[in-house]
CSV table of C-alpha atoms in Angstrom, one decimal:
chain,number,residue,atom,x,y,z
Q,1,MET,CA,3.6,12.4,-22.9
Q,2,ALA,CA,3.6,9.1,-24.9
Q,3,ASP,CA,7.4,9.5,-25.3
Q,4,LEU,CA,7.8,9.4,-21.5
Q,5,SER,CA,6.2,5.9,-21.3
Q,6,LEU,CA,8.0,4.6,-24.3
Q,7,SER,CA,11.5,5.6,-23.1
Q,8,ARG,CA,11.0,4.2,-19.6
Q,9,ARG,CA,9.2,1.0,-20.2
Q,10,SER,CA,10.0,-0.2,-23.7
Q,11,LEU,CA,13.0,-2.3,-22.6
Q,12,ILE,CA,11.5,-3.9,-19.5
Q,13,ARG,CA,11.9,-7.6,-20.0
Q,14,GLY,CA,10.5,-9.1,-16.8
Q,15,ILE,CA,12.6,-12.2,-17.3
Q,16,GLY,CA,14.1,-12.2,-13.8
Q,17,MET,CA,17.8,-11.8,-13.1
Q,18,ALA,CA,20.6,-11.7,-15.6
Q,19,GLY,CA,24.3,-11.8,-15.0
Q,20,VAL,CA,25.0,-11.0,-11.3
Q,21,GLY,CA,21.2,-11.2,-10.7
Q,22,GLY,CA,21.0,-14.8,-12.0
Q,23,ALA,CA,23.5,-16.0,-9.5
Q,24,LEU,CA,21.7,-14.4,-6.7
Q,25,THR,CA,18.4,-16.0,-7.7
Q,26,ALA,CA,19.9,-19.4,-8.0
Q,27,ALA,CA,21.6,-19.4,-4.7
Q,28,THR,CA,18.6,-19.1,-2.4
Q,29,GLY,CA,18.1,-22.7,-1.4
Q,30,CYS,CA,18.4,-21.9,2.3
Q,31,GLY,CA,16.1,-18.8,2.0
Q,32,VAL,CA,18.9,-16.3,2.6
Q,33,PRO,CA,20.6,-15.0,-0.5
Q,34,PRO,CA,24.4,-15.0,-0.2
Q,35,ALA,CA,24.6,-11.3,-0.8
Q,36,TYR,CA,22.1,-10.4,1.9
Q,37,VAL,CA,23.1,-7.4,4.1
Q,38,ALA,CA,22.0,-7.4,7.7
Q,39,ALA,CA,20.1,-4.3,8.9
Q,40,ASP,CA,22.9,-3.2,11.2
Q,41,ASP,CA,25.4,-3.0,8.2
Q,42,ARG,CA,23.3,-0.9,5.8
Q,43,ALA,CA,23.9,2.7,7.1
Q,44,GLY,CA,26.9,4.7,6.2
Q,45,ARG,CA,28.3,7.9,7.7
Q,46,ASP,CA,25.6,10.5,6.9
Q,47,ARG,CA,27.2,13.7,5.6
Q,48,SER,CA,23.9,15.5,5.1
Q,49,ALA,CA,24.4,18.3,7.6
Q,50,LYS,CA,27.8,19.4,6.3
Q,51,ASP,CA,27.4,18.4,2.6
Q,52,ARG,CA,24.1,19.9,1.4
Q,53,ASN,CA,23.7,17.6,-1.5
Q,54,VAL,CA,21.7,14.6,-2.7
Q,55,VAL,CA,22.4,12.3,-5.7
Q,56,PHE,CA,19.1,11.2,-7.4
Q,57,ALA,CA,19.0,8.6,-10.2
Q,58,ASN,CA,15.7,8.4,-12.1
Q,59,TRP,CA,14.2,7.3,-15.4
Q,60,PRO,CA,14.3,9.6,-18.4
Q,61,LEU,CA,11.5,12.1,-18.8
Q,62,TYR,CA,10.0,11.3,-15.4
Q,63,ILE,CA,10.0,14.7,-13.9
Q,64,ASP,CA,8.5,18.1,-14.8
Q,65,VAL,CA,10.6,20.4,-17.1
Q,66,ASP,CA,10.2,24.0,-18.0
Q,67,ASP,CA,8.5,24.7,-21.4
Q,68,HIS,CA,11.2,27.2,-22.4
Q,69,ASP,CA,14.3,25.7,-20.8
Q,70,ARG,CA,14.4,21.9,-21.1
Q,71,GLN,CA,17.3,21.7,-18.6
Q,72,LEU,CA,15.2,23.3,-15.9
Q,73,ARG,CA,13.2,21.1,-13.6
Q,74,PRO,CA,10.9,23.5,-11.8
Q,75,THR,CA,10.0,21.3,-8.8
Q,76,LEU,CA,13.6,20.4,-8.2
Q,77,ALA,CA,14.7,24.0,-8.5
Q,78,ALA,CA,12.1,25.0,-6.0
Q,79,PHE,CA,13.3,22.4,-3.5
Q,80,GLU,CA,16.9,23.5,-3.9
Q,81,LYS,CA,16.0,27.2,-3.3
Q,82,ARG,CA,13.8,26.3,-0.3
Q,83,SER,CA,16.1,23.8,1.4
Q,84,GLY,CA,19.6,24.9,0.4
Q,85,ILE,CA,20.2,21.4,-0.7
Q,86,SER,CA,21.6,20.9,-4.3
Q,87,VAL,CA,20.3,17.9,-6.3
Q,88,ASP,CA,22.6,16.0,-8.6
Q,89,TYR,CA,19.8,14.6,-10.8
Q,90,THR,CA,20.6,12.0,-13.5
Q,91,GLU,CA,18.4,10.1,-15.9
Q,92,GLU,CA,20.4,6.9,-16.0
Q,93,ILE,CA,17.8,4.3,-15.4
Q,94,ASN,CA,16.5,2.8,-18.7
Q,95,ASP,CA,15.7,-0.7,-17.6
Q,96,ASN,CA,15.2,-2.4,-14.2
Q,97,ASP,CA,17.4,-5.4,-14.8
Q,98,GLU,CA,20.1,-3.3,-16.5
Q,99,PHE,CA,20.3,-0.9,-13.6
Q,100,PHE,CA,20.2,-3.7,-11.0
Q,101,GLY,CA,23.2,-5.2,-12.8
Q,102,LYS,CA,25.0,-1.8,-12.8
Q,103,ILE,CA,24.8,-1.2,-9.1
Q,104,SER,CA,24.7,-4.7,-7.6
Q,105,PRO,CA,28.4,-5.3,-7.6
Q,106,ALA,CA,28.9,-2.4,-5.1
Q,107,LEU,CA,25.9,-3.4,-3.0
Q,108,MET,CA,26.8,-7.1,-2.7
Q,109,ASN,CA,30.3,-6.1,-1.7
Q,110,HIS,CA,29.2,-3.6,0.9
Q,111,GLN,CA,30.3,-0.6,-1.0
Q,112,SER,CA,28.5,2.7,-1.8
Q,113,THR,CA,26.8,3.1,-5.1
Q,114,GLY,CA,27.5,6.8,-5.2
Q,115,ARG,CA,23.7,7.5,-5.2
Q,116,ASP,CA,21.3,8.6,-2.4
Q,117,LEU,CA,18.0,8.0,-4.2
Q,118,ILE,CA,17.0,5.5,-6.9
Q,119,VAL,CA,13.7,4.7,-8.6
Q,120,THR,CA,12.8,1.2,-9.8
Q,121,SER,CA,9.5,-0.7,-10.5
Q,122,ASP,CA,8.1,-2.2,-7.3
Q,123,TRP,CA,8.7,-5.8,-8.5
Q,124,MET,CA,12.4,-4.8,-8.7
Q,125,CYS,CA,12.2,-2.9,-5.4
Q,126,ALA,CA,11.1,-6.2,-3.9
Q,127,ARG,CA,14.5,-7.7,-4.9
Q,128,PHE,CA,16.4,-4.9,-3.3
Q,129,VAL,CA,14.4,-5.2,-0.1
Q,130,ARG,CA,14.8,-8.9,0.1
Q,131,LEU,CA,18.6,-8.6,-0.3
Q,132,GLY,CA,18.8,-6.0,2.4
Q,133,TRP,CA,20.3,-3.5,-0.1
Q,134,VAL,CA,18.2,-0.5,0.9
Q,135,GLN,CA,17.8,1.4,4.1
Q,136,LYS,CA,14.7,1.9,6.3
Q,137,MET,CA,13.5,5.5,6.1
Q,138,ASP,CA,12.8,7.6,9.2
Q,139,ARG,CA,9.1,8.5,8.8
Q,140,ALA,CA,9.4,11.0,11.7
Q,141,ARG,CA,11.3,13.1,9.1
Q,142,GLN,CA,8.6,12.5,6.5
Q,143,PRO,CA,5.3,13.8,7.8
Q,144,ASN,CA,3.9,14.4,4.3
Q,145,VAL,CA,4.5,10.8,3.3
Q,146,GLU,CA,2.8,9.7,6.5
Q,147,LYS,CA,-0.2,12.0,5.9
Q,148,TYR,CA,-0.7,11.9,2.1
Q,149,LEU,CA,0.5,8.6,0.7
Q,150,ASP,CA,-2.5,6.9,-1.0
Q,151,PRO,CA,-3.9,4.1,1.3
Q,152,LEU,CA,-4.0,1.7,-1.7
Q,153,LEU,CA,-0.2,1.9,-1.9
Q,154,ARG,CA,0.8,1.7,1.7
Q,155,ARG,CA,1.1,-2.0,2.3
Q,156,PRO,CA,2.7,-3.9,-0.5
Q,157,GLY,CA,3.6,-7.5,0.4
Q,158,PHE,CA,7.3,-7.1,-0.2
Q,159,ASP,CA,7.6,-4.0,2.1
Q,160,PRO,CA,4.9,-3.9,4.8
Q,161,GLY,CA,4.3,-0.4,5.9
Q,162,ARG,CA,6.4,1.0,3.0
Q,163,LEU,CA,9.3,1.4,5.3
Q,164,HIS,CA,12.0,1.0,2.6
Q,165,THR,CA,10.2,2.3,-0.4
Q,166,VAL,CA,8.0,5.3,-1.3
Q,167,PRO,CA,6.1,5.5,-4.6
Q,168,TRP,CA,7.4,8.1,-7.0
Q,169,GLN,CA,4.5,7.6,-9.5
Q,170,SER,CA,1.9,4.8,-9.9
Q,171,GLY,CA,-0.1,3.2,-12.7
Q,172,ILE,CA,-2.5,0.6,-13.7
Q,173,THR,CA,-2.0,-2.4,-16.0
Q,174,GLY,CA,-5.4,-2.8,-17.7
Q,175,ILE,CA,-7.0,-3.2,-21.1
Q,176,ALA,CA,-6.9,-0.6,-23.9
Q,177,TYR,CA,-9.2,-1.0,-26.9
Q,178,ASN,CA,-10.7,0.8,-29.9
Q,179,ARG,CA,-14.4,0.8,-29.1
Q,180,LYS,CA,-15.4,2.2,-32.5
Q,181,LYS,CA,-13.6,-0.4,-34.5
Q,182,LEU,CA,-14.5,-3.3,-32.2
Q,183,GLY,CA,-18.1,-2.3,-32.0
Q,184,ARG,CA,-18.6,-3.3,-28.4
Q,185,GLU,CA,-17.5,-2.6,-24.9
Q,186,ILE,CA,-15.0,-4.7,-23.0
Q,187,ARG,CA,-15.7,-5.0,-19.3
Q,188,HIS,CA,-14.1,-8.4,-18.5
Q,189,THR,CA,-10.7,-9.8,-19.3
Q,190,SER,CA,-12.4,-12.9,-20.7
Q,191,GLU,CA,-14.0,-10.8,-23.4
Q,192,LEU,CA,-10.5,-10.5,-25.0
Q,193,TRP,CA,-10.9,-14.1,-26.0
Q,194,GLN,CA,-14.1,-13.8,-28.0
Q,195,ASP,CA,-14.0,-14.8,-31.7
Q,196,ASP,CA,-14.2,-11.2,-33.0
Q,197,LEU,CA,-10.8,-10.5,-31.5
Q,198,ARG,CA,-8.9,-13.5,-32.9
Q,199,GLY,CA,-5.6,-12.3,-34.1
Q,200,LYS,CA,-6.3,-8.8,-32.9
Q,201,VAL,CA,-5.1,-9.0,-29.3
Q,202,THR,CA,-1.6,-8.4,-27.8
Q,203,LEU,CA,-0.3,-9.1,-24.3
Q,204,LEU,CA,2.7,-7.6,-22.6
Q,205,ALA,CA,5.9,-9.7,-23.0
Q,206,GLY,CA,7.3,-9.1,-19.5
Q,207,LEU,CA,6.3,-11.7,-16.9
Q,208,ASP,CA,6.1,-9.1,-14.1
Q,209,GLU,CA,4.0,-6.8,-16.2
Q,210,ALA,CA,1.6,-9.4,-17.6
Q,211,PHE,CA,0.8,-12.1,-15.1
Q,212,ALA,CA,-1.4,-10.2,-12.6
Q,213,LEU,CA,-4.2,-9.0,-14.9
Q,214,LEU,CA,-4.4,-12.5,-16.6
Q,215,MET,CA,-4.7,-14.2,-13.2
Q,216,GLN,CA,-7.4,-11.7,-12.1
Q,217,GLY,CA,-9.3,-12.6,-15.3
Q,218,ASN,CA,-9.4,-16.1,-14.0
Q,219,GLY,CA,-10.8,-15.0,-10.6
Q,220,THR,CA,-7.5,-15.3,-8.7
Q,221,ASP,CA,-6.8,-13.1,-5.7
Q,222,ILE,CA,-3.5,-11.8,-6.8
Q,223,THR,CA,-2.5,-10.7,-3.2
Q,224,ARG,CA,-2.1,-14.4,-2.4
Q,225,TRP,CA,-1.8,-16.4,-5.7
Q,226,ASN,CA,0.0,-19.7,-5.8
Q,227,ALA,CA,1.8,-22.0,-8.3
Q,228,ASP,CA,-1.5,-23.6,-9.4
Q,229,ASP,CA,-2.9,-20.2,-10.3
Q,230,PHE,CA,0.2,-19.4,-12.3
Q,231,HIS,CA,0.1,-22.7,-14.3
Q,232,ARG,CA,-3.6,-22.3,-14.9
Q,233,MET,CA,-3.0,-18.9,-16.4
Q,234,THR,CA,0.0,-20.1,-18.5
Q,235,ASP,CA,-2.0,-23.1,-19.8
Q,236,GLN,CA,-4.7,-20.7,-21.0
Q,237,VAL,CA,-2.2,-18.3,-22.7
Q,238,ARG,CA,-0.4,-21.2,-24.3
Q,239,ARG,CA,-3.7,-22.4,-25.9
Q,240,LEU,CA,-4.5,-18.9,-27.1
Q,241,VAL,CA,-1.1,-18.6,-28.8
Q,242,ARG,CA,-1.5,-22.1,-30.4
Q,243,ASP,CA,-5.0,-21.0,-31.7
Q,244,LYS,CA,-3.4,-17.8,-33.1
Q,245,HIS,CA,-5.8,-15.7,-31.0
Q,246,ILE,CA,-3.0,-13.7,-29.5
Q,247,ARG,CA,-1.3,-11.7,-32.3
Q,248,ARG,CA,2.0,-11.2,-30.4
Q,249,PHE,CA,3.6,-10.2,-27.2
Q,250,THR,CA,4.9,-6.6,-26.9
Q,251,GLY,CA,6.8,-4.0,-25.1
Q,252,ASN,CA,5.4,-0.5,-25.5
Q,253,ASP,CA,5.1,-1.1,-29.3
Q,254,TYR,CA,1.5,-2.0,-28.6
Q,255,ILE,CA,1.0,1.8,-28.8
Q,256,LYS,CA,1.7,1.7,-32.6
Q,257,ASP,CA,-0.4,-1.5,-33.1
Q,258,LEU,CA,-3.4,0.0,-31.4
Q,259,SER,CA,-3.0,3.4,-33.1
Q,260,SER,CA,-2.8,1.8,-36.6
Q,261,GLY,CA,-5.7,-0.5,-36.1
Q,262,ASP,CA,-3.6,-3.7,-36.5
Q,263,VAL,CA,-4.7,-4.5,-33.0
Q,264,LEU,CA,-8.1,-3.8,-31.5
Q,265,ALA,CA,-7.5,-4.6,-27.9
Q,266,CYS,CA,-4.4,-5.1,-25.8
Q,267,GLN,CA,-2.9,-5.2,-22.3
Q,268,ALA,CA,-1.8,-1.6,-21.6
Q,269,TYR,CA,-0.4,0.9,-19.1
Q,270,SER,CA,-2.8,3.6,-18.0
Q,271,GLY,CA,-0.1,6.3,-18.5
Q,272,ASP,CA,0.2,5.4,-22.2
Q,273,VAL,CA,-3.5,5.5,-22.9
Q,274,ILE,CA,-3.9,9.1,-21.7
Q,275,GLN,CA,-1.8,10.1,-24.7
Q,276,LEU,CA,-3.4,7.7,-27.1
Q,277,GLN,CA,-6.8,9.2,-26.2
Q,278,ALA,CA,-5.5,12.7,-26.9
Q,279,ASP,CA,-4.8,11.5,-30.5
Q,280,ASN,CA,-7.8,9.1,-30.9
Q,281,PRO,CA,-10.9,9.6,-28.7
Q,282,ASP,CA,-12.1,6.1,-29.7
Q,283,ILE,CA,-9.4,4.5,-27.6
Q,284,GLU,CA,-10.7,3.4,-24.2
Q,285,PHE,CA,-9.0,2.1,-21.1
Q,286,VAL,CA,-10.8,-0.3,-18.8
Q,287,VAL,CA,-10.1,-1.7,-15.4
Q,288,PRO,CA,-11.9,-5.1,-15.8
Q,289,GLN,CA,-14.7,-6.0,-13.3
Q,290,GLU,CA,-12.4,-8.7,-11.9
Q,291,GLY,CA,-9.8,-6.1,-11.1
Q,292,ALA,CA,-6.5,-4.8,-12.4
Q,293,GLU,CA,-3.0,-4.4,-11.0
Q,294,LEU,CA,-2.0,-1.2,-9.3
Q,295,TRP,CA,1.8,-0.8,-9.5
Q,296,ALA,CA,4.3,1.8,-8.6
Q,297,GLU,CA,7.8,2.9,-9.4
Q,298,SER,CA,9.3,3.7,-6.1
Q,299,LEU,CA,12.1,5.7,-4.4
Q,300,MET,CA,14.7,3.9,-2.3
Q,301,ILE,CA,17.8,4.9,-0.4
Q,302,PRO,CA,20.6,2.4,-1.1
Q,303,ASN,CA,22.9,1.1,1.5
Q,304,LEU,CA,25.8,3.4,2.5
Q,305,ALA,CA,24.2,6.5,1.0
Q,306,ALA,CA,26.1,9.5,2.0
Q,307,HIS,CA,23.1,11.9,2.2
Q,308,LYS,CA,20.3,9.8,3.8
Q,309,ARG,CA,18.6,12.7,5.6
Q,310,ASN,CA,18.8,14.9,2.6
Q,311,ALA,CA,17.2,12.1,0.5
Q,312,GLU,CA,14.4,11.7,3.1
Q,313,ARG,CA,13.8,15.4,3.0
Q,314,LEU,CA,13.6,15.4,-0.8
Q,315,ILE,CA,11.1,12.5,-0.8
Q,316,ASP,CA,8.9,14.2,1.7
Q,317,TYR,CA,9.0,17.4,-0.3
Q,318,TYR,CA,7.4,15.6,-3.3
Q,319,TYR,CA,4.6,14.5,-1.0
Q,320,GLN,CA,3.3,18.0,-0.5
Q,321,PRO,CA,0.1,18.1,-2.4
Q,322,GLU,CA,1.1,21.2,-4.4
Q,323,VAL,CA,4.4,19.6,-5.5
Q,324,ALA,CA,2.7,16.3,-6.2
Q,325,ALA,CA,0.1,18.1,-8.4
Q,326,ALA,CA,2.8,19.8,-10.4
Q,327,LEU,CA,4.5,16.5,-11.0
Q,328,ALA,CA,1.3,14.7,-11.9
Q,329,ALA,CA,0.3,17.5,-14.4
Q,330,TRP,CA,3.5,16.8,-16.3
Q,331,VAL,CA,4.0,13.0,-16.2
Q,332,ASN,CA,0.2,12.0,-16.3
Q,333,TYR,CA,0.6,8.8,-14.4
Q,334,VAL,CA,-1.5,7.8,-11.4
Q,335,CYS,CA,-0.6,10.2,-8.6
Q,336,PRO,CA,0.3,8.6,-5.3
Q,337,VAL,CA,-1.0,11.7,-3.5
Q,338,PRO,CA,-4.8,11.8,-3.8
Q,339,ALA,CA,-4.8,15.3,-2.1
Q,340,ALA,CA,-3.1,16.7,-5.2
Q,341,ARG,CA,-6.4,16.3,-7.0
Q,342,ASP,CA,-7.9,19.3,-5.2
Q,343,VAL,CA,-4.9,21.4,-6.1
Q,344,LEU,CA,-5.3,20.7,-9.8
Q,345,ALA,CA,-9.1,21.2,-9.6
Q,346,SER,CA,-8.6,24.7,-8.3
Q,347,SER,CA,-6.3,25.7,-11.2
Q,348,LYS,CA,-7.5,28.6,-13.3
Q,349,ASP,CA,-6.1,26.8,-16.4
Q,350,LYS,CA,-8.9,24.7,-17.8
Q,351,GLU,CA,-6.7,22.0,-19.2
Q,352,THR,CA,-4.9,21.6,-15.8
Q,353,ALA,CA,-8.1,21.6,-13.9
Q,354,ALA,CA,-9.5,18.9,-16.2
Q,355,LEU,CA,-6.7,16.6,-15.1
Q,356,ALA,CA,-8.3,16.4,-11.7
Q,357,GLU,CA,-11.2,14.5,-13.3
Q,358,ASP,CA,-9.1,12.1,-15.2
Q,359,PRO,CA,-9.6,8.6,-13.6
Q,360,LEU,CA,-6.2,7.5,-15.1
Q,361,ILE,CA,-4.5,10.1,-12.9
Q,362,PHE,CA,-6.9,10.1,-10.0
Q,363,PRO,CA,-8.9,6.8,-10.1
Q,364,ASP,CA,-12.6,7.3,-9.0
Q,365,ASP,CA,-14.1,5.3,-6.2
Q,366,SER,CA,-15.5,2.6,-8.4
Q,367,MET,CA,-12.2,2.0,-10.1
Q,368,ARG,CA,-10.2,2.1,-6.8
Q,369,GLU,CA,-12.4,-0.8,-5.5
Q,370,ARG,CA,-11.0,-3.0,-8.3
Q,371,LEU,CA,-7.3,-2.0,-8.0
Q,372,VAL,CA,-4.9,-4.4,-6.1
Q,373,ILE,CA,-1.2,-4.7,-5.6
Q,374,ALA,CA,-0.1,-8.1,-6.6
Q,375,ARG,CA,2.0,-10.4,-4.5
Q,376,ASP,CA,5.4,-10.3,-6.1
Q,377,ILE,CA,7.2,-13.3,-7.6
Q,378,THR,CA,9.7,-14.6,-5.0
Q,379,SER,CA,13.3,-15.4,-5.9
Q,380,GLN,CA,12.5,-19.1,-5.3
Q,381,GLU,CA,9.7,-19.0,-7.9
Q,382,ARG,CA,11.3,-16.8,-10.5
Q,383,VAL,CA,13.6,-19.2,-12.3
Q,384,GLU,CA,10.8,-21.8,-12.9
Q,385,PHE,CA,8.1,-19.3,-13.7
Q,386,ALA,CA,10.2,-17.1,-15.9
Q,387,LYS,CA,11.4,-20.1,-17.9
Q,388,GLU,CA,7.8,-21.2,-18.5
Q,389,TRP,CA,6.5,-17.8,-19.4
Q,390,ASN,CA,9.4,-17.0,-21.7
Q,391,SER,CA,8.9,-20.3,-23.6
Q,392,ILE,CA,5.4,-19.1,-24.4
Q,393,VAL,CA,6.4,-15.6,-25.3
Q,394,GLY,CA,9.4,-16.7,-27.3
Q,395,LEU,CA,12.1,-14.9,-25.3
């Protein structure tokens, strides 16, 4: 599944808004973006009852496929058969900012995007929620979400109660390293800065992907970090770059560096490391003792969606433990439905059953205690912070 991670995350830049987005960020002096849509103006005429359809835009390779027919997506096919609702599924999201720019003209002009469901990273979801570009979901129609959504993912700062967003899959930004070649364990983020790793460490280039773990390494509570915490972190990273301790900043190409041995330790995504470990058992992934960021890529229903109720039904379908288990077995990211673990554990297939014990799919209690959802970067902060970060990274 390494190709899945590569295709979805390799272009994530984390540099804030570009094009249309840049204008929205800059024009927030009064605290209300000019393109903000009030709650009463978000709903369109719902055609769900008469038009049994839903248009679902997702990232490439982010859903289960049949081993013999790559065009068949078993969980979607089962939903269509069971519900009588057809799903127009597209893999059109390759980058958060790029997709934002693609649909923002419609949303800011109070027009339909032609999509009923979209999936973006939570830091991008925060932007949609702030702008009022997505609709509140009817949880009365989503009993499985209410019952089975992981408690750790229920209350992100940008969307209290998860009323506008529902995690599709989740993951952890932690540290991956080659224990055999390094010759020691890593248990704290500060251990990345020891002399034996000089020139052998990489960090993620995207601001939104990198900042939380680095702040946690400094003892910051990332649920309520402030500008001083941010500047303390960037001052530290700037020194490490100047001293040539950090080899470079990467997208998903850290996978190649770690596999080749050019890098011995790096900031990494949990989903990537599962596949790295399959090829090299010496690769380890650690959630530092100070903690790591738990993130999600979440489903949203954009304004004026034509099939809101059908979309809500599809979301709830994926929160049935049996369906969530089938999806988790294929994508190998942190499953947002902990109850799916028992489903996988009961499988007669040994490899499938073993997934239930993988802490990178179902974090154990010790790991869960150290996972936190970071406070997102606000639109007011983003221009300044992105400029500072990008000057260090070289973007």
